[in-house]
C-alpha positions as a printed NumPy array, in Angstrom:
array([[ -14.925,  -85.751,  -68.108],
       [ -15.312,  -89.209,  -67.448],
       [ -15.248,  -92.513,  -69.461],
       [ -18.888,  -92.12 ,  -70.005],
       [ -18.694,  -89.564,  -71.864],
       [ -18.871,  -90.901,  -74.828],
       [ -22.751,  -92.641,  -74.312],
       [ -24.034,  -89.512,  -72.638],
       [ -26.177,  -88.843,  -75.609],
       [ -27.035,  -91.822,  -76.507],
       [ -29.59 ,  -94.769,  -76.393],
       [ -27.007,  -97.119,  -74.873],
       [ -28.1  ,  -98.967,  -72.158],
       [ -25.467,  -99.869,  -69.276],
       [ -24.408, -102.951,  -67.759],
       [ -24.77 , -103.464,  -64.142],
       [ -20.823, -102.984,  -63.892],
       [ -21.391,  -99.93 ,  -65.614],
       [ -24.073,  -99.115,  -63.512],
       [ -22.435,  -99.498,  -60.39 ],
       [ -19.794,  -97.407,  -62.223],
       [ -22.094,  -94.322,  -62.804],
       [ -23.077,  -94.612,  -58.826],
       [ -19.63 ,  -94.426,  -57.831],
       [ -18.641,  -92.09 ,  -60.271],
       [ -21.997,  -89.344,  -59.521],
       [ -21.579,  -90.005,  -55.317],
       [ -19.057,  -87.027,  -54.808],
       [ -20.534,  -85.299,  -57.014],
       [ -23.682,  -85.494,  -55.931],
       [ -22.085,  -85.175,  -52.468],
       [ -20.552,  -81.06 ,  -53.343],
       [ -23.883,  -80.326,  -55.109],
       [ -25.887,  -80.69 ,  -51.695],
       [ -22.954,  -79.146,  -49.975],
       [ -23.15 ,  -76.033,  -52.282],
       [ -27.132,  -76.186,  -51.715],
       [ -26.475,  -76.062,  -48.253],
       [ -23.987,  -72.896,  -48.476],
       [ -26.332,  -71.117,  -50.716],
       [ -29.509,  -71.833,  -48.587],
       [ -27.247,  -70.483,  -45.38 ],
       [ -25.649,  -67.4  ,  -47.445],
       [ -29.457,  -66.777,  -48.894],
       [ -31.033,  -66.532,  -45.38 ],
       [ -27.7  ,  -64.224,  -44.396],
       [ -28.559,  -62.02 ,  -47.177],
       [ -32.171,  -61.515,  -45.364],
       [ -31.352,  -60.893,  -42.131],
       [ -28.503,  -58.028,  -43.567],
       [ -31.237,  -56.702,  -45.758],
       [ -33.92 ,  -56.236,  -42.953],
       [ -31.361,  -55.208,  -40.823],
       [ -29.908,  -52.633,  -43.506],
       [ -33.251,  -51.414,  -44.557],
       [ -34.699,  -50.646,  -41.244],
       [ -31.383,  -48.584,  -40.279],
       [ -31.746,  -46.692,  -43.784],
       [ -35.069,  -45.395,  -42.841],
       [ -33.4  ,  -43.167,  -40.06 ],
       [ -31.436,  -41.393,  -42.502],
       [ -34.829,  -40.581,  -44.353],
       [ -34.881,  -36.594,  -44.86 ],
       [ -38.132,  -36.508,  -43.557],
       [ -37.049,  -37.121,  -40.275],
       [ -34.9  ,  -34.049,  -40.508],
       [ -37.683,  -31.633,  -40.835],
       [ -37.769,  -29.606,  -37.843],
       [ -40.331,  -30.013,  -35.282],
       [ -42.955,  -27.37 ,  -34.993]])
């Protein structure tokens, strides 16, 4: 919540205090959103790499490889 709250939805058009205001209110925000992006760009390319991984090693246990040899 924030002190702006109030003029979210509205046609109110800040001052320049207030708009220096909004910057300094959205920057850490803004900062922890691109952090998050980063973690879930770094957990999504994770997630690939155990999914190759885990789906190559699956194939091995495929029963068609336990069909004896003629």
């Amino acid at each position: 919540s924030s002190r702006f709250q109030s003029i979210l939805h509205t046609n109110h058009v800040p001052s320049p205090l207030e708009i220096t205001e909004i910057r300094d209110l959205l920057r850490a925000p803004e900062q922890e959103l691109m952090q998050i992006d980063a973690e879930i760009a770094k957990l999504q390319s994770r997630r690939v790499i155990l999914d190759t991984f885990v789906t190559a090693h699956r194939a091995l246990l495929s029963p068609i490889r336990r069909i004896p040899n003629e």
